[in-house]
């Protein structure tokens, strides 16, 4: 009897242990560290990009490449800051996920990952659309909430932003990038400030104002 009793207790302990292990894994299945290729926009053809749309609510802007020059479409193609464009494209090309989470469409709003135009009210993020010749879609990324403190769901204290790649359904990523260059969306910050430098201004033609007193 003692032997049978011991076997029963041992069996119960094994079952409880397995149940606890299953519960732990089911709780942590949402978030997981990415160990393989962590690149979010994989194989991004950066040399094919000729248009960048940055949209939020309510601001938006379009950067277009015509010939060898970049301009701001909403400002009649006024020259854009190429250095800033290059840094943005390089950042998107190198952007890697620190963690990823399985999230359904109904949960995107709580992380501000709903693309502008696909929802109203709260939960709207900033969308970056990359396009090529003739408006061909290359890639898209939605920038969501910041996380700058410990998060119980991840068990980490990593700072960064939540991002969503619409081409990869039901996956949300946590990245270390802050996206300060595009948040908030400001058209003026993308204009080329050196296009007309004060030091280059030599003379103002006043002939058009000759009739003024």
PDB file of C-alpha atoms in Angstrom:
ATOM      1  CA  UNK A   1       0.000   0.000   0.000  1.00  0.00           C
ATOM      2  CA  UNK A   2       2.811   2.390   0.881  1.00  0.00           C
ATOM      3  CA  UNK A   3       4.450   1.727  -2.471  1.00  0.00           C
ATOM      4  CA  UNK A   4       1.179   2.302  -4.338  1.00  0.00           C
ATOM      5  CA  UNK A   5       0.546   5.429  -2.312  1.00  0.00           C
ATOM      6  CA  UNK A   6       3.990   6.755  -3.190  1.00  0.00           C
ATOM      7  CA  UNK A   7       3.432   6.064  -6.894  1.00  0.00           C
ATOM      8  CA  UNK A   8       0.106   7.900  -6.785  1.00  0.00           C
ATOM      9  CA  UNK A   9       1.717  10.940  -5.139  1.00  0.00           C
ATOM     10  CA  UNK A  10       4.524  10.856  -7.685  1.00  0.00           C
ATOM     11  CA  UNK A  11       2.012  10.720 -10.532  1.00  0.00           C
ATOM     12  CA  UNK A  12       0.100  13.674  -9.127  1.00  0.00           C
ATOM     13  CA  UNK A  13       3.335  15.665  -8.816  1.00  0.00           C
ATOM     14  CA  UNK A  14       4.208  14.961 -12.453  1.00  0.00           C
ATOM     15  CA  UNK A  15       0.745  16.027 -13.640  1.00  0.00           C
ATOM     16  CA  UNK A  16       0.870  19.233 -11.589  1.00  0.00           C
ATOM     17  CA  UNK A  17       4.352  19.992 -12.891  1.00  0.00           C
ATOM     18  CA  UNK A  18       3.313  19.495 -16.507  1.00  0.00           C
ATOM     19  CA  UNK A  19       0.221  21.628 -15.999  1.00  0.00           C
ATOM     20  CA  UNK A  20       2.328  24.410 -14.511  1.00  0.00           C
ATOM     21  CA  UNK A  21       4.771  24.229 -17.401  1.00  0.00           C
ATOM     22  CA  UNK A  22       1.932  24.401 -19.920  1.00  0.00           C
ATOM     23  CA  UNK A  23       0.399  27.379 -18.123  1.00  0.00           C
ATOM     24  CA  UNK A  24       3.746  29.221 -18.113  1.00  0.00           C
ATOM     25  CA  UNK A  25       4.284  28.695 -21.816  1.00  0.00           C
ATOM     26  CA  UNK A  26       0.717  29.674 -22.685  1.00  0.00           C
ATOM     27  CA  UNK A  27       1.145  32.901 -20.701  1.00  0.00           C
ATOM     28  CA  UNK A  28       4.415  33.777 -22.397  1.00  0.00           C
ATOM     29  CA  UNK A  29       3.403  32.647 -25.891  1.00  0.00           C
ATOM     30  CA  UNK A  30       2.248  36.143 -26.849  1.00  0.00           C
ATOM     31  CA  UNK A  31       5.600  37.886 -26.488  1.00  0.00           C
ATOM     32  CA  UNK A  32       8.809  36.206 -27.542  1.00  0.00           C
ATOM     33  CA  UNK A  33      12.339  37.243 -28.287  1.00  0.00           C
ATOM     34  CA  UNK A  34      13.254  36.978 -31.944  1.00  0.00           C
ATOM     35  CA  UNK A  35      16.339  34.824 -32.444  1.00  0.00           C
ATOM     36  CA  UNK A  36      16.409  34.423 -36.222  1.00  0.00           C
ATOM     37  CA  UNK A  37      16.264  37.186 -38.816  1.00  0.00           C
ATOM     38  CA  UNK A  38      14.842  40.138 -36.890  1.00  0.00           C
ATOM     39  CA  UNK A  39      14.612  42.523 -39.850  1.00  0.00           C
ATOM     40  CA  UNK A  40      11.066  43.884 -40.073  1.00  0.00           C
ATOM     41  CA  UNK A  41      11.069  45.084 -43.691  1.00  0.00           C
ATOM     42  CA  UNK A  42      13.023  42.196 -45.155  1.00  0.00           C
ATOM     43  CA  UNK A  43      14.761  42.618 -48.509  1.00  0.00           C
ATOM     44  CA  UNK A  44      13.700  46.259 -48.738  1.00  0.00           C
ATOM     45  CA  UNK A  45      14.791  47.548 -52.193  1.00  0.00           C
ATOM     46  CA  UNK A  46      15.891  50.984 -51.016  1.00  0.00           C
ATOM     47  CA  UNK A  47      17.228  51.999 -54.435  1.00  0.00           C
ATOM     48  CA  UNK A  48      13.742  51.601 -55.940  1.00  0.00           C
ATOM     49  CA  UNK A  49      12.078  54.064 -53.558  1.00  0.00           C
ATOM     50  CA  UNK A  50      10.888  57.218 -55.322  1.00  0.00           C
ATOM     51  CA  UNK A  51       8.074  58.290 -53.006  1.00  0.00           C
ATOM     52  CA  UNK A  52       7.629  58.370 -49.242  1.00  0.00           C
ATOM     53  CA  UNK A  53       4.255  59.159 -47.699  1.00  0.00           C
ATOM     54  CA  UNK A  54       4.089  59.904 -43.979  1.00  0.00           C
ATOM     55  CA  UNK A  55       0.540  60.097 -42.635  1.00  0.00           C
ATOM     56  CA  UNK A  56      -0.947  60.755 -39.237  1.00  0.00           C
ATOM     57  CA  UNK A  57      -4.073  62.444 -37.919  1.00  0.00           C
ATOM     58  CA  UNK A  58      -4.348  65.208 -38.969  1.00  0.00           C
ATOM     59  CA  UNK A  59      -0.965  65.917 -40.631  1.00  0.00           C
ATOM     60  CA  UNK A  60       0.559  64.204 -43.660  1.00  0.00           C
ATOM     61  CA  UNK A  61       3.279  64.831 -46.228  1.00  0.00           C
ATOM     62  CA  UNK A  62       4.623  63.315 -49.435  1.00  0.00           C
ATOM     63  CA  UNK A  63       8.293  63.224 -50.399  1.00  0.00           C
ATOM     64  CA  UNK A  64       8.855  62.594 -54.100  1.00  0.00           C
ATOM     65  CA  UNK A  65      11.974  61.940 -56.141  1.00  0.00           C
ATOM     66  CA  UNK A  66      11.963  63.501 -59.600  1.00  0.00           C
ATOM     67  CA  UNK A  67      15.137  62.893 -61.533  1.00  0.00           C
ATOM     68  CA  UNK A  68      17.888  63.081 -58.943  1.00  0.00           C
ATOM     69  CA  UNK A  69      16.134  65.539 -56.648  1.00  0.00           C
ATOM     70  CA  UNK A  70      13.736  65.011 -53.744  1.00  0.00           C
ATOM     71  CA  UNK A  71      10.947  67.478 -53.099  1.00  0.00           C
ATOM     72  CA  UNK A  72       7.937  68.016 -50.835  1.00  0.00           C
ATOM     73  CA  UNK A  73       4.828  67.518 -52.983  1.00  0.00           C
ATOM     74  CA  UNK A  74       2.559  69.630 -50.781  1.00  0.00           C
ATOM     75  CA  UNK A  75       4.965  72.572 -51.182  1.00  0.00           C
ATOM     76  CA  UNK A  76       5.068  72.495 -54.993  1.00  0.00           C
ATOM     77  CA  UNK A  77       8.084  70.162 -54.952  1.00  0.00           C
ATOM     78  CA  UNK A  78      10.177  72.515 -52.841  1.00  0.00           C
ATOM     79  CA  UNK A  79      13.555  70.780 -52.273  1.00  0.00           C
ATOM     80  CA  UNK A  80      13.473  68.312 -49.397  1.00  0.00           C
ATOM     81  CA  UNK A  81      16.204  67.632 -46.862  1.00  0.00           C
ATOM     82  CA  UNK A  82      17.979  64.712 -48.532  1.00  0.00           C
ATOM     83  CA  UNK A  83      20.087  63.941 -45.468  1.00  0.00           C
ATOM     84  CA  UNK A  84      16.951  63.434 -43.400  1.00  0.00           C
ATOM     85  CA  UNK A  85      15.368  61.263 -46.116  1.00  0.00           C
ATOM     86  CA  UNK A  86      18.495  59.130 -46.370  1.00  0.00           C
ATOM     87  CA  UNK A  87      18.600  58.632 -42.592  1.00  0.00           C
ATOM     88  CA  UNK A  88      14.917  57.619 -42.540  1.00  0.00           C
ATOM     89  CA  UNK A  89      15.308  55.073 -45.354  1.00  0.00           C
ATOM     90  CA  UNK A  90      18.461  53.637 -43.806  1.00  0.00           C
ATOM     91  CA  UNK A  91      16.740  53.345 -40.436  1.00  0.00           C
ATOM     92  CA  UNK A  92      13.798  51.477 -41.996  1.00  0.00           C
ATOM     93  CA  UNK A  93      16.180  49.185 -43.888  1.00  0.00           C
ATOM     94  CA  UNK A  94      18.069  48.316 -40.697  1.00  0.00           C
ATOM     95  CA  UNK A  95      15.029  48.228 -38.379  1.00  0.00           C
ATOM     96  CA  UNK A  96      15.027  45.049 -36.303  1.00  0.00           C
ATOM     97  CA  UNK A  97      12.574  43.650 -33.785  1.00  0.00           C
ATOM     98  CA  UNK A  98      13.632  43.175 -30.202  1.00  0.00           C
ATOM     99  CA  UNK A  99      10.442  41.271 -29.439  1.00  0.00           C
ATOM    100  CA  UNK A 100       7.345  40.238 -31.327  1.00  0.00           C
ATOM    101  CA  UNK A 101       3.785  39.575 -30.241  1.00  0.00           C
ATOM    102  CA  UNK A 102       0.832  37.845 -31.803  1.00  0.00           C
ATOM    103  CA  UNK A 103      -1.998  40.386 -31.897  1.00  0.00           C
ATOM    104  CA  UNK A 104      -5.345  40.207 -33.672  1.00  0.00           C
ATOM    105  CA  UNK A 105      -6.772  43.111 -35.697  1.00  0.00           C
ATOM    106  CA  UNK A 106      -9.148  44.059 -32.897  1.00  0.00           C
ATOM    107  CA  UNK A 107      -6.198  44.674 -30.554  1.00  0.00           C
ATOM    108  CA  UNK A 108      -4.176  47.017 -32.791  1.00  0.00           C
ATOM    109  CA  UNK A 109      -5.979  50.095 -31.503  1.00  0.00           C
ATOM    110  CA  UNK A 110      -4.743  49.741 -27.946  1.00  0.00           C
ATOM    111  CA  UNK A 111      -1.175  50.042 -29.259  1.00  0.00           C
ATOM    112  CA  UNK A 112      -2.010  52.946 -31.620  1.00  0.00           C
ATOM    113  CA  UNK A 113      -1.326  50.730 -34.630  1.00  0.00           C
ATOM    114  CA  UNK A 114      -4.399  51.484 -36.729  1.00  0.00           C
ATOM    115  CA  UNK A 115      -3.369  53.090 -40.015  1.00  0.00           C
ATOM    116  CA  UNK A 116      -4.796  56.559 -40.767  1.00  0.00           C
ATOM    117  CA  UNK A 117      -7.838  56.176 -42.979  1.00  0.00           C
ATOM    118  CA  UNK A 118      -8.732  52.778 -41.514  1.00  0.00           C
ATOM    119  CA  UNK A 119     -10.226  54.045 -38.307  1.00  0.00           C
ATOM    120  CA  UNK A 120     -11.475  57.079 -36.410  1.00  0.00           C
ATOM    121  CA  UNK A 121     -10.941  58.356 -32.910  1.00  0.00           C
ATOM    122  CA  UNK A 122      -8.257  56.856 -30.710  1.00  0.00           C
ATOM    123  CA  UNK A 123      -5.772  54.161 -31.620  1.00  0.00           C
ATOM    124  CA  UNK A 124      -4.483  55.803 -34.822  1.00  0.00           C
ATOM    125  CA  UNK A 125      -0.749  55.594 -35.480  1.00  0.00           C
ATOM    126  CA  UNK A 126       1.696  57.083 -37.972  1.00  0.00           C
ATOM    127  CA  UNK A 127       1.944  55.278 -41.303  1.00  0.00           C
ATOM    128  CA  UNK A 128       4.990  55.307 -43.579  1.00  0.00           C
ATOM    129  CA  UNK A 129       4.336  54.204 -47.165  1.00  0.00           C
ATOM    130  CA  UNK A 130       7.283  53.507 -49.459  1.00  0.00           C
ATOM    131  CA  UNK A 131       6.543  53.510 -53.177  1.00  0.00           C
ATOM    132  CA  UNK A 132       8.420  53.090 -56.441  1.00  0.00           C
ATOM    133  CA  UNK A 133       7.877  54.146 -60.030  1.00  0.00           C
ATOM    134  CA  UNK A 134       4.259  54.746 -61.057  1.00  0.00           C
ATOM    135  CA  UNK A 135       3.157  54.562 -57.434  1.00  0.00           C
ATOM    136  CA  UNK A 136       4.022  50.875 -57.019  1.00  0.00           C
ATOM    137  CA  UNK A 137       3.735  49.870 -53.369  1.00  0.00           C
ATOM    138  CA  UNK A 138       7.058  48.682 -51.932  1.00  0.00           C
ATOM    139  CA  UNK A 139       6.469  48.539 -48.177  1.00  0.00           C
ATOM    140  CA  UNK A 140       4.405  50.019 -45.384  1.00  0.00           C
ATOM    141  CA  UNK A 141       4.927  50.400 -41.658  1.00  0.00           C
ATOM    142  CA  UNK A 142       2.651  51.719 -38.899  1.00  0.00           C
ATOM    143  CA  UNK A 143       4.304  53.346 -35.887  1.00  0.00           C
ATOM    144  CA  UNK A 144       2.439  53.011 -32.607  1.00  0.00           C
ATOM    145  CA  UNK A 145       2.807  53.711 -28.906  1.00  0.00           C
ATOM    146  CA  UNK A 146       6.051  54.281 -27.077  1.00  0.00           C
ATOM    147  CA  UNK A 147       7.108  51.954 -24.298  1.00  0.00           C
ATOM    148  CA  UNK A 148       9.582  53.542 -21.936  1.00  0.00           C
ATOM    149  CA  UNK A 149       9.010  51.611 -18.763  1.00  0.00           C
ATOM    150  CA  UNK A 150       8.783  48.039 -17.525  1.00  0.00           C
ATOM    151  CA  UNK A 151       5.985  46.063 -19.118  1.00  0.00           C
ATOM    152  CA  UNK A 152       4.386  43.187 -17.267  1.00  0.00           C
ATOM    153  CA  UNK A 153       3.512  41.339 -20.466  1.00  0.00           C
ATOM    154  CA  UNK A 154       7.110  41.231 -21.679  1.00  0.00           C
ATOM    155  CA  UNK A 155       8.885  41.076 -18.355  1.00  0.00           C
ATOM    156  CA  UNK A 156      11.432  43.610 -19.639  1.00  0.00           C
ATOM    157  CA  UNK A 157      12.283  47.251 -19.196  1.00  0.00           C
ATOM    158  CA  UNK A 158      13.218  47.963 -22.816  1.00  0.00           C
ATOM    159  CA  UNK A 159      12.339  51.355 -24.272  1.00  0.00           C
ATOM    160  CA  UNK A 160      11.123  51.794 -27.822  1.00  0.00           C
ATOM    161  CA  UNK A 161       8.031  51.801 -30.017  1.00  0.00           C
ATOM    162  CA  UNK A 162       5.474  49.281 -31.176  1.00  0.00           C
ATOM    163  CA  UNK A 163       5.365  48.874 -34.955  1.00  0.00           C
ATOM    164  CA  UNK A 164       3.169  46.883 -37.325  1.00  0.00           C
ATOM    165  CA  UNK A 165       4.006  45.638 -40.805  1.00  0.00           C
ATOM    166  CA  UNK A 166       0.676  45.145 -42.649  1.00  0.00           C
ATOM    167  CA  UNK A 167       2.351  42.567 -44.901  1.00  0.00           C
ATOM    168  CA  UNK A 168       2.811  40.287 -41.868  1.00  0.00           C
ATOM    169  CA  UNK A 169      -0.617  39.650 -40.386  1.00  0.00           C
ATOM    170  CA  UNK A 170      -1.247  39.346 -36.652  1.00  0.00           C
ATOM    171  CA  UNK A 171       2.311  40.304 -35.683  1.00  0.00           C
ATOM    172  CA  UNK A 172       3.384  43.368 -33.719  1.00  0.00           C
ATOM    173  CA  UNK A 173       7.009  44.220 -33.031  1.00  0.00           C
ATOM    174  CA  UNK A 174       8.782  46.148 -30.300  1.00  0.00           C
ATOM    175  CA  UNK A 175      11.782  48.080 -31.622  1.00  0.00           C
ATOM    176  CA  UNK A 176      14.355  50.302 -29.950  1.00  0.00           C
ATOM    177  CA  UNK A 177      13.917  53.142 -32.462  1.00  0.00           C
ATOM    178  CA  UNK A 178      12.089  56.209 -31.112  1.00  0.00           C
ATOM    179  CA  UNK A 179      11.058  57.693 -34.512  1.00  0.00           C
ATOM    180  CA  UNK A 180      11.573  61.236 -33.266  1.00  0.00           C
ATOM    181  CA  UNK A 181      12.306  62.403 -36.824  1.00  0.00           C
ATOM    182  CA  UNK A 182       8.703  61.754 -37.905  1.00  0.00           C
ATOM    183  CA  UNK A 183       6.756  62.162 -34.674  1.00  0.00           C
ATOM    184  CA  UNK A 184       5.064  64.555 -34.751  1.00  0.00           C
ATOM    185  CA  UNK A 185       4.629  64.817 -38.515  1.00  0.00           C
ATOM    186  CA  UNK A 186       5.841  68.284 -39.478  1.00  0.00           C
ATOM    187  CA  UNK A 187       6.142  69.366 -43.098  1.00  0.00           C
ATOM    188  CA  UNK A 188       8.501  72.217 -42.304  1.00  0.00           C
ATOM    189  CA  UNK A 189      11.098  69.915 -40.781  1.00  0.00           C
ATOM    190  CA  UNK A 190      11.524  68.140 -44.140  1.00  0.00           C
ATOM    191  CA  UNK A 191      12.270  71.262 -46.186  1.00  0.00           C
ATOM    192  CA  UNK A 192      15.861  71.809 -47.308  1.00  0.00           C
ATOM    193  CA  UNK A 193      16.973  74.739 -45.134  1.00  0.00           C
ATOM    194  CA  UNK A 194      20.141  75.208 -47.187  1.00  0.00           C
ATOM    195  CA  UNK A 195      18.300  75.712 -50.493  1.00  0.00           C
ATOM    196  CA  UNK A 196      18.407  79.487 -50.010  1.00  0.00           C
ATOM    197  CA  UNK A 197      21.191  80.246 -47.564  1.00  0.00           C
ATOM    198  CA  UNK A 198      21.261  83.814 -46.140  1.00  0.00           C
ATOM    199  CA  UNK A 199      24.958  84.083 -46.946  1.00  0.00           C
ATOM    200  CA  UNK A 200      24.260  83.540 -50.647  1.00  0.00           C
ATOM    201  CA  UNK A 201      21.732  86.389 -50.934  1.00  0.00           C
ATOM    202  CA  UNK A 202      23.520  89.201 -52.803  1.00  0.00           C
ATOM    203  CA  UNK A 203      20.789  91.354 -54.324  1.00  0.00           C
ATOM    204  CA  UNK A 204      17.021  91.737 -54.371  1.00  0.00           C
ATOM    205  CA  UNK A 205      15.413  92.822 -57.627  1.00  0.00           C
ATOM    206  CA  UNK A 206      12.885  95.532 -56.763  1.00  0.00           C
ATOM    207  CA  UNK A 207      11.753  96.248 -60.333  1.00  0.00           C
ATOM    208  CA  UNK A 208       8.451  94.503 -59.706  1.00  0.00           C
ATOM    209  CA  UNK A 209       7.760  97.001 -56.915  1.00  0.00           C
ATOM    210  CA  UNK A 210       8.721 100.146 -58.860  1.00  0.00           C
ATOM    211  CA  UNK A 211       5.193 101.521 -58.733  1.00  0.00           C
ATOM    212  CA  UNK A 212       4.994 101.249 -54.966  1.00  0.00           C
ATOM    213  CA  UNK A 213       5.702 104.397 -52.915  1.00  0.00           C
TER     214      UNK A 213
END
